[in-house]
mmCIF file with all atom_site columns, C-alpha atoms in Angstrom:
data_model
loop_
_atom_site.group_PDB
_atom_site.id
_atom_site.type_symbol
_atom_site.label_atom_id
_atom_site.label_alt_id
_atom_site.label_comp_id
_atom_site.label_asym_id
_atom_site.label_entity_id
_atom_site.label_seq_id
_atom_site.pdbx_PDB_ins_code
_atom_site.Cartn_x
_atom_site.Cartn_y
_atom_site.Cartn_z
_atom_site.occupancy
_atom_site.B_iso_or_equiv
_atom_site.pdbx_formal_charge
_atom_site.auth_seq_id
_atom_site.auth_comp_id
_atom_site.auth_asym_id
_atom_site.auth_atom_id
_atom_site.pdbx_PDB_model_num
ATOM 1   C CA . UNK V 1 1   ? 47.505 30.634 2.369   1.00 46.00 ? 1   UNK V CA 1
ATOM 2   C CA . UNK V 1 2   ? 50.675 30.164 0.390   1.00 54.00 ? 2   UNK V CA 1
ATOM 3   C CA . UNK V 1 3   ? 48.911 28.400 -2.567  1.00 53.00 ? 3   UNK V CA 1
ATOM 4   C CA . UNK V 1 4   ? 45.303 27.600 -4.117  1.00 59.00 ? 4   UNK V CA 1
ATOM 5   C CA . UNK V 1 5   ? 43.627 26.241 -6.528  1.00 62.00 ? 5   UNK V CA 1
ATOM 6   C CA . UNK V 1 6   ? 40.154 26.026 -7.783  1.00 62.00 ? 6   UNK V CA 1
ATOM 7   C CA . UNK V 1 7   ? 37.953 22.772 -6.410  1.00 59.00 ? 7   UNK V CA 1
ATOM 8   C CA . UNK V 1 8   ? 34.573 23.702 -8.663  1.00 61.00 ? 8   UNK V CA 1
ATOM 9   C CA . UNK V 1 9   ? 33.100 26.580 -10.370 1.00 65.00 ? 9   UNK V CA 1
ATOM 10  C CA . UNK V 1 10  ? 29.687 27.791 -12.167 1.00 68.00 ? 10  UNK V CA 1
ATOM 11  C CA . UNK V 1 11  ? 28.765 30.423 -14.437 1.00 72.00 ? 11  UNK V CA 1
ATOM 12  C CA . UNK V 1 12  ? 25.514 31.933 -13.641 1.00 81.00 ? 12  UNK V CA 1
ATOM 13  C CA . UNK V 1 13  ? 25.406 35.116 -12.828 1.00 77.00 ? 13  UNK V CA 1
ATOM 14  C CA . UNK V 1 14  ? 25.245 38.414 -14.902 1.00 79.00 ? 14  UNK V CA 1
ATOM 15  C CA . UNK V 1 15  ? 27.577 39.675 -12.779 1.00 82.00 ? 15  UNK V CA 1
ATOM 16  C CA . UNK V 1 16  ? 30.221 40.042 -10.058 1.00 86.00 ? 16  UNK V CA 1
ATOM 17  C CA . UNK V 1 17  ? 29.191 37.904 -7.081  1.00 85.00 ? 17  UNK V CA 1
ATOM 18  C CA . UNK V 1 18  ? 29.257 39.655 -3.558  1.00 90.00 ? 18  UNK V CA 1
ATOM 19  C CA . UNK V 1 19  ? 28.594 36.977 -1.378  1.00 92.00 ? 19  UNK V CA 1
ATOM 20  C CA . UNK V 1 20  ? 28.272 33.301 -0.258  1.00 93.00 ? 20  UNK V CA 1
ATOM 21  C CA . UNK V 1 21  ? 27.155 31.142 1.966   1.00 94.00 ? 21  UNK V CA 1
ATOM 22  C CA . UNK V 1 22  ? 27.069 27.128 2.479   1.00 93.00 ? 22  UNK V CA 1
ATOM 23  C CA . UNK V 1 23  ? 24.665 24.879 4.586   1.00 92.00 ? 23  UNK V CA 1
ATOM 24  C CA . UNK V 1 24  ? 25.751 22.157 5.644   1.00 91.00 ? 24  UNK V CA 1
ATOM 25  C CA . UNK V 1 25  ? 23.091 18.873 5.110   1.00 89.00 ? 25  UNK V CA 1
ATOM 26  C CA . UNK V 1 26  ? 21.258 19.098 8.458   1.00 85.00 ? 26  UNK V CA 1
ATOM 27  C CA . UNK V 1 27  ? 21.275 15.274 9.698   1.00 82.00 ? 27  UNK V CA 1
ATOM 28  C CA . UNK V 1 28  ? 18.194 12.848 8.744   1.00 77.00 ? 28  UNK V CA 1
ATOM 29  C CA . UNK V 1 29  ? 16.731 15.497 6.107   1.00 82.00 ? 29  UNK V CA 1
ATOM 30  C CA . UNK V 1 30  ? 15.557 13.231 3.006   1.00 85.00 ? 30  UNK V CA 1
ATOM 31  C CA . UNK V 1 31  ? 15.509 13.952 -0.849  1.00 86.00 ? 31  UNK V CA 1
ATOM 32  C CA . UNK V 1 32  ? 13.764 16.982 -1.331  1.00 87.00 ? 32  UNK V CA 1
ATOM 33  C CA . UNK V 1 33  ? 14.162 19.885 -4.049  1.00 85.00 ? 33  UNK V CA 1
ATOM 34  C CA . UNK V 1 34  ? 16.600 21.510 -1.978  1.00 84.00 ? 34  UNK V CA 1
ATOM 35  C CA . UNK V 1 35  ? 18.428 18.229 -1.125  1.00 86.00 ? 35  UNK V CA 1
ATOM 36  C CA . UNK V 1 36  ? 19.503 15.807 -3.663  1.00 84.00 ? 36  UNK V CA 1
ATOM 37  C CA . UNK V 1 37  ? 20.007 12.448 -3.194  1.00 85.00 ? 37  UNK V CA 1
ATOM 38  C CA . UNK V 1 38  ? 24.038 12.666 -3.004  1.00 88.00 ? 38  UNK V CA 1
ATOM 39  C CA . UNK V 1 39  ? 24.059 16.591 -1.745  1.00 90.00 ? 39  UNK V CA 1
ATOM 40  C CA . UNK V 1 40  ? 26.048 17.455 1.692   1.00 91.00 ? 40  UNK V CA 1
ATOM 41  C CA . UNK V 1 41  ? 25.748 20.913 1.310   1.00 90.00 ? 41  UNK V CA 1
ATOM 42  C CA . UNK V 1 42  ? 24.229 23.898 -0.141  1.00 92.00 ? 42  UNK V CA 1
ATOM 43  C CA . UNK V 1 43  ? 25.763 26.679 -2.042  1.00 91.00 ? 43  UNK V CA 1
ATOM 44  C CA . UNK V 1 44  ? 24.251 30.673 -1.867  1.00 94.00 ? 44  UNK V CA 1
ATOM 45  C CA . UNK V 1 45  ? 25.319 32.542 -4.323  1.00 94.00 ? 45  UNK V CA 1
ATOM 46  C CA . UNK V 1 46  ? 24.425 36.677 -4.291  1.00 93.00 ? 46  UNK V CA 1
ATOM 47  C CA . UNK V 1 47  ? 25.188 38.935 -6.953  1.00 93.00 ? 47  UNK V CA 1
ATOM 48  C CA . UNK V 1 48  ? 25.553 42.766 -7.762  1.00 93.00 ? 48  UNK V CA 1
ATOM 49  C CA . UNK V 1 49  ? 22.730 41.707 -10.774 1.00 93.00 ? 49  UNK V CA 1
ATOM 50  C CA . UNK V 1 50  ? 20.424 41.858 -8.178  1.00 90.00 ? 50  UNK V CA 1
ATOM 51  C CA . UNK V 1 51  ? 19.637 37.707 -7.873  1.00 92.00 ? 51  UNK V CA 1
ATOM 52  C CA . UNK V 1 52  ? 20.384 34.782 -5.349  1.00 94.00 ? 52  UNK V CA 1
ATOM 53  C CA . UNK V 1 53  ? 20.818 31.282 -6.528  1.00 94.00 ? 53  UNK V CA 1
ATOM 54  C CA . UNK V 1 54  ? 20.817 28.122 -4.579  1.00 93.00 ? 54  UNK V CA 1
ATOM 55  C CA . UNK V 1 55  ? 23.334 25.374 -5.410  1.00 91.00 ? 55  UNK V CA 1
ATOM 56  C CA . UNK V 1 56  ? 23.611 21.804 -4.898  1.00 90.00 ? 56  UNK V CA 1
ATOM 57  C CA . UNK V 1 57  ? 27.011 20.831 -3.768  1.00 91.00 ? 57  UNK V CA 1
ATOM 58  C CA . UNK V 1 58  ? 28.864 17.215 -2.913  1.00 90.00 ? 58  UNK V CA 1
ATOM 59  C CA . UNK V 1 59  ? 31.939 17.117 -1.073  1.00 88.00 ? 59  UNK V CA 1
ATOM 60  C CA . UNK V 1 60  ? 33.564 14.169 -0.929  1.00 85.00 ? 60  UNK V CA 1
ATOM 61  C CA . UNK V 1 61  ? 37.120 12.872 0.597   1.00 79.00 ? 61  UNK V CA 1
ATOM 62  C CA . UNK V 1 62  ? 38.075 16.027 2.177   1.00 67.00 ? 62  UNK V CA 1
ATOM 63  C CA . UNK V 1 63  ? 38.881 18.044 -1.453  1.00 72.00 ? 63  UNK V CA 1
ATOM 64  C CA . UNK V 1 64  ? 36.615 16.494 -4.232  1.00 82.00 ? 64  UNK V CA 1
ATOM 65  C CA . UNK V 1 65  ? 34.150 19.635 -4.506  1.00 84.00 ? 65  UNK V CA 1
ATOM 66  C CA . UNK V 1 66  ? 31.262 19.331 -7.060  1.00 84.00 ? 66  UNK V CA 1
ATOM 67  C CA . UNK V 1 67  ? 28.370 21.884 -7.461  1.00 85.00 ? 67  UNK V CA 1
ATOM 68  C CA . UNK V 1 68  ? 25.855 21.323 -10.129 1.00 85.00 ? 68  UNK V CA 1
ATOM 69  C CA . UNK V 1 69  ? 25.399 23.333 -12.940 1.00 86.00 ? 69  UNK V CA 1
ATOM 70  C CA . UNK V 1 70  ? 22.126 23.987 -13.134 1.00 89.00 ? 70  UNK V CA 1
ATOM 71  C CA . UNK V 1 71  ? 20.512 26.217 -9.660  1.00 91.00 ? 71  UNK V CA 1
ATOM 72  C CA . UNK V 1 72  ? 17.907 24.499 -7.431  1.00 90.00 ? 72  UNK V CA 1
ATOM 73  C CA . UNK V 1 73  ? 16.698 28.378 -6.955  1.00 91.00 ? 73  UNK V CA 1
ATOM 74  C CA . UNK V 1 74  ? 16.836 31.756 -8.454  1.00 92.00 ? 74  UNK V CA 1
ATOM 75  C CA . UNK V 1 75  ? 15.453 34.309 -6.705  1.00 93.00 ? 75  UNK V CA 1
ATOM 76  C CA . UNK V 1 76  ? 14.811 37.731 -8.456  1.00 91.00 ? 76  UNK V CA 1
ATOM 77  C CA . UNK V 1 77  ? 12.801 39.627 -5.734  1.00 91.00 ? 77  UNK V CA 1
ATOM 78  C CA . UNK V 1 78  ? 15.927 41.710 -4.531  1.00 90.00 ? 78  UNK V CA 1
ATOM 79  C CA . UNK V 1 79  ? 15.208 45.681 -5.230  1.00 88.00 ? 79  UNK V CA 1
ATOM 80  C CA . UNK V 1 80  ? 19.249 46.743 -5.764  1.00 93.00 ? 80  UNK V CA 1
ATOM 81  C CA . UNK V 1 81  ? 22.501 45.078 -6.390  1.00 93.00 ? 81  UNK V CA 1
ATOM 82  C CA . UNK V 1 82  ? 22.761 42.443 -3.776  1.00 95.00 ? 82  UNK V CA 1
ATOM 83  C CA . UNK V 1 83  ? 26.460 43.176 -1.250  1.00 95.00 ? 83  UNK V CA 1
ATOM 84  C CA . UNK V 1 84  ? 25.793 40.242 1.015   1.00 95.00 ? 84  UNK V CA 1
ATOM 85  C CA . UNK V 1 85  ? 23.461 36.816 1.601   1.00 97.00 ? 85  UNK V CA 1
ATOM 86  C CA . UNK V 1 86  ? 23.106 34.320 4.764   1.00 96.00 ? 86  UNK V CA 1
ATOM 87  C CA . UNK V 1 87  ? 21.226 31.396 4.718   1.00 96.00 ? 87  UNK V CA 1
ATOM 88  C CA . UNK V 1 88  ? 20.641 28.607 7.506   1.00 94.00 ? 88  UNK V CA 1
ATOM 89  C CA . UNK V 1 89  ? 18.665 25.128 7.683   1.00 91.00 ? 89  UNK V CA 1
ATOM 90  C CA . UNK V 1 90  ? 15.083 25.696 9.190   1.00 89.00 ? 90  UNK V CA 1
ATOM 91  C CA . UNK V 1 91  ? 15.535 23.999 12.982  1.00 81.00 ? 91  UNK V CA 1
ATOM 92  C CA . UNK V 1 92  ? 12.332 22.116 12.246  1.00 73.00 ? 92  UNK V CA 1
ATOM 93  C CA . UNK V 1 93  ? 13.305 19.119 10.062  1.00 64.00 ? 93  UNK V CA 1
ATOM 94  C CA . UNK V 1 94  ? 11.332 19.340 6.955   1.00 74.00 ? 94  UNK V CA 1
ATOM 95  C CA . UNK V 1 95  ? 14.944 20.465 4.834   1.00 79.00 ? 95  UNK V CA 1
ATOM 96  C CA . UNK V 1 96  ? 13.767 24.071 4.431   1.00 91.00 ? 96  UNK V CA 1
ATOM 97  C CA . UNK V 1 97  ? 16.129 27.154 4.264   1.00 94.00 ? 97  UNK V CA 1
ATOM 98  C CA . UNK V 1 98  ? 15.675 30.936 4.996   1.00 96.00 ? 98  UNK V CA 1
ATOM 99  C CA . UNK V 1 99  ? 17.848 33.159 3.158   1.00 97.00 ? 99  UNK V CA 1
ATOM 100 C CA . UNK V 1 100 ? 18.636 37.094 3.937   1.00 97.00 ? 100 UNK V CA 1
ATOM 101 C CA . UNK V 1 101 ? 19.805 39.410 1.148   1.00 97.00 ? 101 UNK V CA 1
ATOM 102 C CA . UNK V 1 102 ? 21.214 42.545 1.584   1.00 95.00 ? 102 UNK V CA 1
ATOM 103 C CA . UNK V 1 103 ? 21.392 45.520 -0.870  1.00 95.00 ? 103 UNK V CA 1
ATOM 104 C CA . UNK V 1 104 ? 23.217 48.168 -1.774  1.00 94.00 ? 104 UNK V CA 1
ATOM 105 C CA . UNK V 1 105 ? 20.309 50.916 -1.677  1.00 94.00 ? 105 UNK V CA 1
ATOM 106 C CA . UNK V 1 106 ? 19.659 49.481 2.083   1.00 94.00 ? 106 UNK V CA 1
ATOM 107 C CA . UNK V 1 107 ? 16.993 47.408 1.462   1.00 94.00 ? 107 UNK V CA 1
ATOM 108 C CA . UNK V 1 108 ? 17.017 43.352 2.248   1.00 95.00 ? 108 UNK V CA 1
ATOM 109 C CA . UNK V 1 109 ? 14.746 40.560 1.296   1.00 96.00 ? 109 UNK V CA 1
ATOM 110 C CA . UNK V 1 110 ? 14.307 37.126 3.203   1.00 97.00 ? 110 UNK V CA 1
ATOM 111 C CA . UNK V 1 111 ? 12.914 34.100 1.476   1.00 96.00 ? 111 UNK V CA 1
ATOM 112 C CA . UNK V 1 112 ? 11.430 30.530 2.919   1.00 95.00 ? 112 UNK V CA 1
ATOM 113 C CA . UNK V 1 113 ? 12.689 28.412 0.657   1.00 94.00 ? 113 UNK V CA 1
ATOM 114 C CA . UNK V 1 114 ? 10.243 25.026 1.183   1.00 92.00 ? 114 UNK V CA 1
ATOM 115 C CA . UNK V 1 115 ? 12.317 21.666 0.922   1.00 89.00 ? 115 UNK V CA 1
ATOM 116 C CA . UNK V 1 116 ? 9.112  20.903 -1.972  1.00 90.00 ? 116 UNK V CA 1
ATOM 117 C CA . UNK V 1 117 ? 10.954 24.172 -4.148  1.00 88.00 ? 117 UNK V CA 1
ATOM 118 C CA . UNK V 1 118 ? 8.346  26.578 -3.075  1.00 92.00 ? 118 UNK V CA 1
ATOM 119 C CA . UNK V 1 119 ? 9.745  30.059 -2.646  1.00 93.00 ? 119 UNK V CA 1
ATOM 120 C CA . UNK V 1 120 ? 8.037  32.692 -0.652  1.00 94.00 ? 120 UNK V CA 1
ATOM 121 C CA . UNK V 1 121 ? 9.166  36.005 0.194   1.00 96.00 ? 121 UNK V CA 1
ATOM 122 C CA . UNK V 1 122 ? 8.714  36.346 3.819   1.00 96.00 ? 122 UNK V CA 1
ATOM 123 C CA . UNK V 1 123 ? 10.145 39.858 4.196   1.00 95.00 ? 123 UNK V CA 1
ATOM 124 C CA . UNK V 1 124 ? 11.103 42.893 2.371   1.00 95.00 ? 124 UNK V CA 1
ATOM 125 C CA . UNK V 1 125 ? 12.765 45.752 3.661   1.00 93.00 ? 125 UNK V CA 1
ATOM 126 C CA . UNK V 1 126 ? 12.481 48.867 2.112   1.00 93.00 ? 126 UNK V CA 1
ATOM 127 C CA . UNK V 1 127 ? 15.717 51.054 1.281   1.00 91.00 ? 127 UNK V CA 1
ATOM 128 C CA . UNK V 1 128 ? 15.437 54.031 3.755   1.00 83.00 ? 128 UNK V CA 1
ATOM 129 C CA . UNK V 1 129 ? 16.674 57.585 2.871   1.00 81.00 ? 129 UNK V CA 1
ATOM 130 C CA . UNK V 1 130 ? 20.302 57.619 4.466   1.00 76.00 ? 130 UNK V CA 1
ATOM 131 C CA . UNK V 1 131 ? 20.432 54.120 5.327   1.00 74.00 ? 131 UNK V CA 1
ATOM 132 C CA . UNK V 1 132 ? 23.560 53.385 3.539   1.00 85.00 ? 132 UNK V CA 1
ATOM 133 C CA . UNK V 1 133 ? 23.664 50.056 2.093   1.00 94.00 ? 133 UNK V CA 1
ATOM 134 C CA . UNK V 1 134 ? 22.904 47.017 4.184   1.00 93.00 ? 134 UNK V CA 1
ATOM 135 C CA . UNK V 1 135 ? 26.448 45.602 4.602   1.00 94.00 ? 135 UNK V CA 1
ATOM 136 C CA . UNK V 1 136 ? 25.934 42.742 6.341   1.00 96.00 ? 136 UNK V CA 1
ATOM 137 C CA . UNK V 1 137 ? 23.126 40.093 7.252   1.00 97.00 ? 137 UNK V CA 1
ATOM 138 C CA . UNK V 1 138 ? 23.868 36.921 9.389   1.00 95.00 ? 138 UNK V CA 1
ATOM 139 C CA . UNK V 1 139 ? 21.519 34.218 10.508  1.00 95.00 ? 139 UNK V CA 1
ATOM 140 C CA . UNK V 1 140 ? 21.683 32.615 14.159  1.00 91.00 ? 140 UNK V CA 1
ATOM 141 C CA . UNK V 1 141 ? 19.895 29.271 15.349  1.00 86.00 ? 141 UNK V CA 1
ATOM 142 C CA . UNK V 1 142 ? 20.418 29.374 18.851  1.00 83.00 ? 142 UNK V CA 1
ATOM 143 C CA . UNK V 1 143 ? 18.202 27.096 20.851  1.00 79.00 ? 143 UNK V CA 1
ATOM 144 C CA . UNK V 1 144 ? 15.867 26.208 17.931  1.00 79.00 ? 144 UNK V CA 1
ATOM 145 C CA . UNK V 1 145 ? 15.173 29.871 17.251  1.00 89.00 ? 145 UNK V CA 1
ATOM 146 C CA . UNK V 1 146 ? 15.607 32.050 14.015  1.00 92.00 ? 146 UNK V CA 1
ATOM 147 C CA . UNK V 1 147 ? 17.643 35.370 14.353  1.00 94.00 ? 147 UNK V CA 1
ATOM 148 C CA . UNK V 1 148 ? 18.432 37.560 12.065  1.00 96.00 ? 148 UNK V CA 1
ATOM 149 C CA . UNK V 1 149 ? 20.964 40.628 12.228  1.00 96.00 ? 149 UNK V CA 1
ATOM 150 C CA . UNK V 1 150 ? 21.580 43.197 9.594   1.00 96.00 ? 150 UNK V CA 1
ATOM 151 C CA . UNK V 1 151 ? 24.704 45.847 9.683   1.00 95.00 ? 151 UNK V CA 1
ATOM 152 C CA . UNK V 1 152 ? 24.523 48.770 7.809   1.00 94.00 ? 152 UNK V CA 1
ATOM 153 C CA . UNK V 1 153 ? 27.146 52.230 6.525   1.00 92.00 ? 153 UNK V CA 1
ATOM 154 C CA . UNK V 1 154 ? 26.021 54.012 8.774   1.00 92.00 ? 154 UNK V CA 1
ATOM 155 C CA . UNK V 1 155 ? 26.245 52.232 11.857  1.00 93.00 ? 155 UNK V CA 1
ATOM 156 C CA . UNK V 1 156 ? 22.843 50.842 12.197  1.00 93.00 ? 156 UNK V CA 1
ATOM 157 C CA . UNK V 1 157 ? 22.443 47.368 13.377  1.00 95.00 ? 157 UNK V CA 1
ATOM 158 C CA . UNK V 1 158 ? 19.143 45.626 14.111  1.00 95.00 ? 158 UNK V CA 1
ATOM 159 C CA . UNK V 1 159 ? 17.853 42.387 15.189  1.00 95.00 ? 159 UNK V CA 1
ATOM 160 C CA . UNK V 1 160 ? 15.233 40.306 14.045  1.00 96.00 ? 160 UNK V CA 1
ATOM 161 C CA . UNK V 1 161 ? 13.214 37.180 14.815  1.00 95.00 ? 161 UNK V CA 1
ATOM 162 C CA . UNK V 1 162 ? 11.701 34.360 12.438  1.00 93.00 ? 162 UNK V CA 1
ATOM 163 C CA . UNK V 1 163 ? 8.455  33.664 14.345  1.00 91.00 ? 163 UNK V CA 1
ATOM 164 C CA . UNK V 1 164 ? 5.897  31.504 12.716  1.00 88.00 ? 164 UNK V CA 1
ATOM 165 C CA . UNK V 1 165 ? 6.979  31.797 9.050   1.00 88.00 ? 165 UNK V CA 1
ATOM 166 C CA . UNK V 1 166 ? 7.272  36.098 9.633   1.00 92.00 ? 166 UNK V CA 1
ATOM 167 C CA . UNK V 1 167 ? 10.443 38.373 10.378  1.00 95.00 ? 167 UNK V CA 1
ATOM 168 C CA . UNK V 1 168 ? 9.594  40.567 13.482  1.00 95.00 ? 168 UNK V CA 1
ATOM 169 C CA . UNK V 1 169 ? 12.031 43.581 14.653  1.00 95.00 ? 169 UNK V CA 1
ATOM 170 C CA . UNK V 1 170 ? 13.457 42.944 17.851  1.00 94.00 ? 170 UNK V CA 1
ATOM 171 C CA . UNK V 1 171 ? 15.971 45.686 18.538  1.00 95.00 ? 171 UNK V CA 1
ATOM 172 C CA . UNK V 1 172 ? 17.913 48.194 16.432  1.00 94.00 ? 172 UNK V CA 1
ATOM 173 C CA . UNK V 1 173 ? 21.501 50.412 17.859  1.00 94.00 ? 173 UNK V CA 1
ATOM 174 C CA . UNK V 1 174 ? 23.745 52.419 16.165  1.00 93.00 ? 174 UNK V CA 1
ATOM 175 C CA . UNK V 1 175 ? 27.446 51.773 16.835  1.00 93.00 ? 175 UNK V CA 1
ATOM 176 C CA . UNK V 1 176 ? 28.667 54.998 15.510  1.00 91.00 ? 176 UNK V CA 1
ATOM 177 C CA . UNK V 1 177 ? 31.121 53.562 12.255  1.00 94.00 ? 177 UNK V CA 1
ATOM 178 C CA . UNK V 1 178 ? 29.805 52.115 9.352   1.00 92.00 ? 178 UNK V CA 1
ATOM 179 C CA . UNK V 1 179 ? 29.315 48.084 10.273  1.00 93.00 ? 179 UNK V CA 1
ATOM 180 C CA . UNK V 1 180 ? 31.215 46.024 7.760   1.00 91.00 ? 180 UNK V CA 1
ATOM 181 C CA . UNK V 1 181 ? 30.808 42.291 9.352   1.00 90.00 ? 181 UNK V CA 1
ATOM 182 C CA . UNK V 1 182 ? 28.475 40.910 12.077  1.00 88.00 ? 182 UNK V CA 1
ATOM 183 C CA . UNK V 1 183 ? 29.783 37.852 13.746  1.00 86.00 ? 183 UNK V CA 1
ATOM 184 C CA . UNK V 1 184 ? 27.553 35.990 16.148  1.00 75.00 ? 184 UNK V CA 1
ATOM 185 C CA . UNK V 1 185 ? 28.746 33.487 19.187  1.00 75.00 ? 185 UNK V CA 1
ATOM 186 C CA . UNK V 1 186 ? 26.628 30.998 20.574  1.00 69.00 ? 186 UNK V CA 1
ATOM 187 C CA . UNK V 1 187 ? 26.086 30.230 23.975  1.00 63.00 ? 187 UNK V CA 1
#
């Protein structure tokens, strides 16, 4: 990148934000709280104040950005400074989102977020002696199914599952070196 220039900005948070995410409009998903008439995406914001907020965002012709001012969501539940988010569309239609937090004691929190504004938190993950913080969460929503990984400092990764409206553990390693990013391939 050689140049750059702001598209759209909001002031919300109390302070720094450590992460970000953005959801594309899933196709044929109507007005809801989450969706807005003109919305095509939506923002996550995470923040070392310990909150997530959920934006409403337009893009139009390739580089008109707008976000609206005002959060769909705040979410407060988060235990410790929040270092990254993920989000993704519930596979089932109804305009929902899940959204993973991770903190910097090691704990994380996952939310439902119900396209009628509902918020429920559907997971919380205590911070574990020596955990290190949890460095990095990442959705997946391959074949119609919910995953959910989380890195952490010390080189613990585990896997989870969103199975009827609950996080299950699937699997947990340790890779040796503190995990800074998780990237997941399809297929």
């Amino acid at each position: 990148i050689n140049s750059a220039c702001a598209v759209a900005s909001v002031y919300s948070h109390r302070d720094a934000v450590t992460g970000l995410d953005l959801i594309q409009r899933p196709p044929a998903t109507t007005q809801s709280a989450l969706w807005s008439k003109k919305s095509t995406h939506t923002m996550i914001s995470a923040s070392w104040d310990a909150t997530v907020k959920v934006w409403s965002v337009v893009v139009a012709n390739g580089e008109t950005v707008s976000i609206d001012r005002e959060p769909l969501a705040e979410l407060f539940d988060a235990d410790s400074s929040i270092v990254c988010v993920s989000a993704v569309a519930i596979p089932d239609g109804d305009g929902g989102i899940v959204v993973g937090a991770g903190s910097a004691d090691g704990s994380f929190c996952v939310w439902n977020l119900h396209s009628d504004g509902v918020q429920v938190v559907i997971h919380k993950e205590p911070a574990r002696r020596g955990s290190g913080p949890c460095s990095v969460i990442k959705w997946s929503s391959e074949g119609g199914r919910l995953s959910l990984f989380t890195g952490f400092a010390t080189g613990k990764v585990a896997s989870y599952a969103l199975v009827d409206g609950s996080i299950q553990k699937a699997s947990a390693a340790s890779v040796g070196v503190a995990v800074q990013a998780l990237a997941y391939k399809e297929g």
